[in-house]
Amino acid sequence: FMQIARINSVDVGVGSSVRKAPALVQSTFKVTKVSGYWNKTMTLYGTQFGQTKAKPLMTISYNYNGYGDPKGYGTTTVSTINGSTTTVVQKQVCTTSTVDNFNNL
């Protein structure tokens, strides 16, 4: 109809608009290997869009059990942090044992 009436364009007024800030909605981390002779904790920090102060999001703690060779025998715990709540999401325990006979292992 507009072509027949020779109307090439029509202005449309918009009373409101919406903008959404970019954001990381979800991410997945899976720890596959941690080793060492020392107890250690790594913390992952993140900054919300528009904010300047980073907040802790996740910790990975490794506790060496004090024995075993080669290094790497201990417990690794992965936890998420939401405000004051910490939730364990992954735990891996690596232990040693005494071997009397190395045949048929």
Short mmCIF file of C-alpha atoms in Angstrom, two decimals, residues 45-104:
data_model
loop_
_atom_site.label_atom_id
_atom_site.label_comp_id
_atom_site.label_asym_id
_atom_site.label_seq_id
_atom_site.Cartn_x
_atom_site.Cartn_y
_atom_site.Cartn_z
CA TYR A 45 38.58 -12.55 41.62
CA GLY A 46 35.98 -10.87 39.42
CA THR A 47 34.64 -7.36 38.96
CA GLN A 48 30.98 -6.70 38.27
CA PHE A 49 30.24 -4.49 35.28
CA GLY A 50 30.47 -0.86 36.30
CA GLN A 51 32.25 -1.66 39.58
CA THR A 52 35.88 -0.99 40.40
CA LYS A 53 36.46 -3.33 43.34
CA ALA A 54 37.11 -7.01 42.61
CA LYS A 55 35.40 -9.63 44.77
CA PRO A 56 36.51 -13.24 45.37
CA LEU A 57 34.54 -15.72 43.25
CA MET A 58 36.33 -19.03 43.74
CA THR A 59 39.19 -20.63 45.68
CA ILE A 60 41.35 -23.63 44.88
CA SER A 61 43.13 -25.00 47.94
CA TYR A 62 45.84 -27.66 47.87
CA ASN A 63 47.04 -29.35 51.06
CA TYR A 64 50.13 -31.53 50.71
CA ASN A 65 49.85 -34.63 52.90
CA GLY A 66 53.53 -34.51 53.87
CA TYR A 67 54.72 -37.71 52.23
CA GLY A 68 54.92 -39.41 48.89
CA ASP A 69 57.30 -39.15 46.01
CA PRO A 70 56.95 -37.76 43.47
CA LYS A 71 55.24 -34.62 44.69
CA GLY A 72 51.52 -34.27 44.29
CA TYR A 73 50.04 -36.34 47.08
CA GLY A 74 47.45 -34.29 48.89
CA THR A 75 43.92 -32.92 48.80
CA THR A 76 42.63 -30.31 46.36
CA THR A 77 39.39 -28.49 47.19
CA VAL A 78 37.60 -26.16 44.76
CA SER A 79 35.01 -23.82 46.30
CA THR A 80 32.78 -21.06 44.99
CA ILE A 81 32.23 -17.89 47.00
CA ASN A 82 28.96 -15.97 47.01
CA GLY A 83 29.13 -13.15 49.51
CA SER A 84 29.91 -14.76 52.85
CA THR A 85 28.90 -18.28 51.73
CA THR A 86 31.56 -20.74 50.53
CA THR A 87 30.43 -23.92 48.76
CA VAL A 88 32.70 -26.88 47.93
CA VAL A 89 32.12 -27.86 44.29
CA GLN A 90 35.01 -30.27 43.69
CA LYS A 91 37.32 -32.27 45.93
CA GLN A 92 40.15 -34.56 44.86
CA VAL A 93 42.25 -36.68 47.23
CA CYS A 94 45.50 -38.23 46.06
CA THR A 95 47.03 -40.73 48.50
CA THR A 96 49.96 -43.10 48.63
CA SER A 97 50.06 -46.66 49.86
CA THR A 98 52.76 -49.10 50.87
CA VAL A 99 53.59 -51.55 48.10
CA ASP A 100 55.23 -54.86 49.05
CA ASN A 101 55.22 -56.35 45.56
CA PHE A 102 55.25 -54.36 42.30
CA ASN A 103 54.08 -57.34 40.22
CA ASN A 104 50.50 -57.33 38.90
#
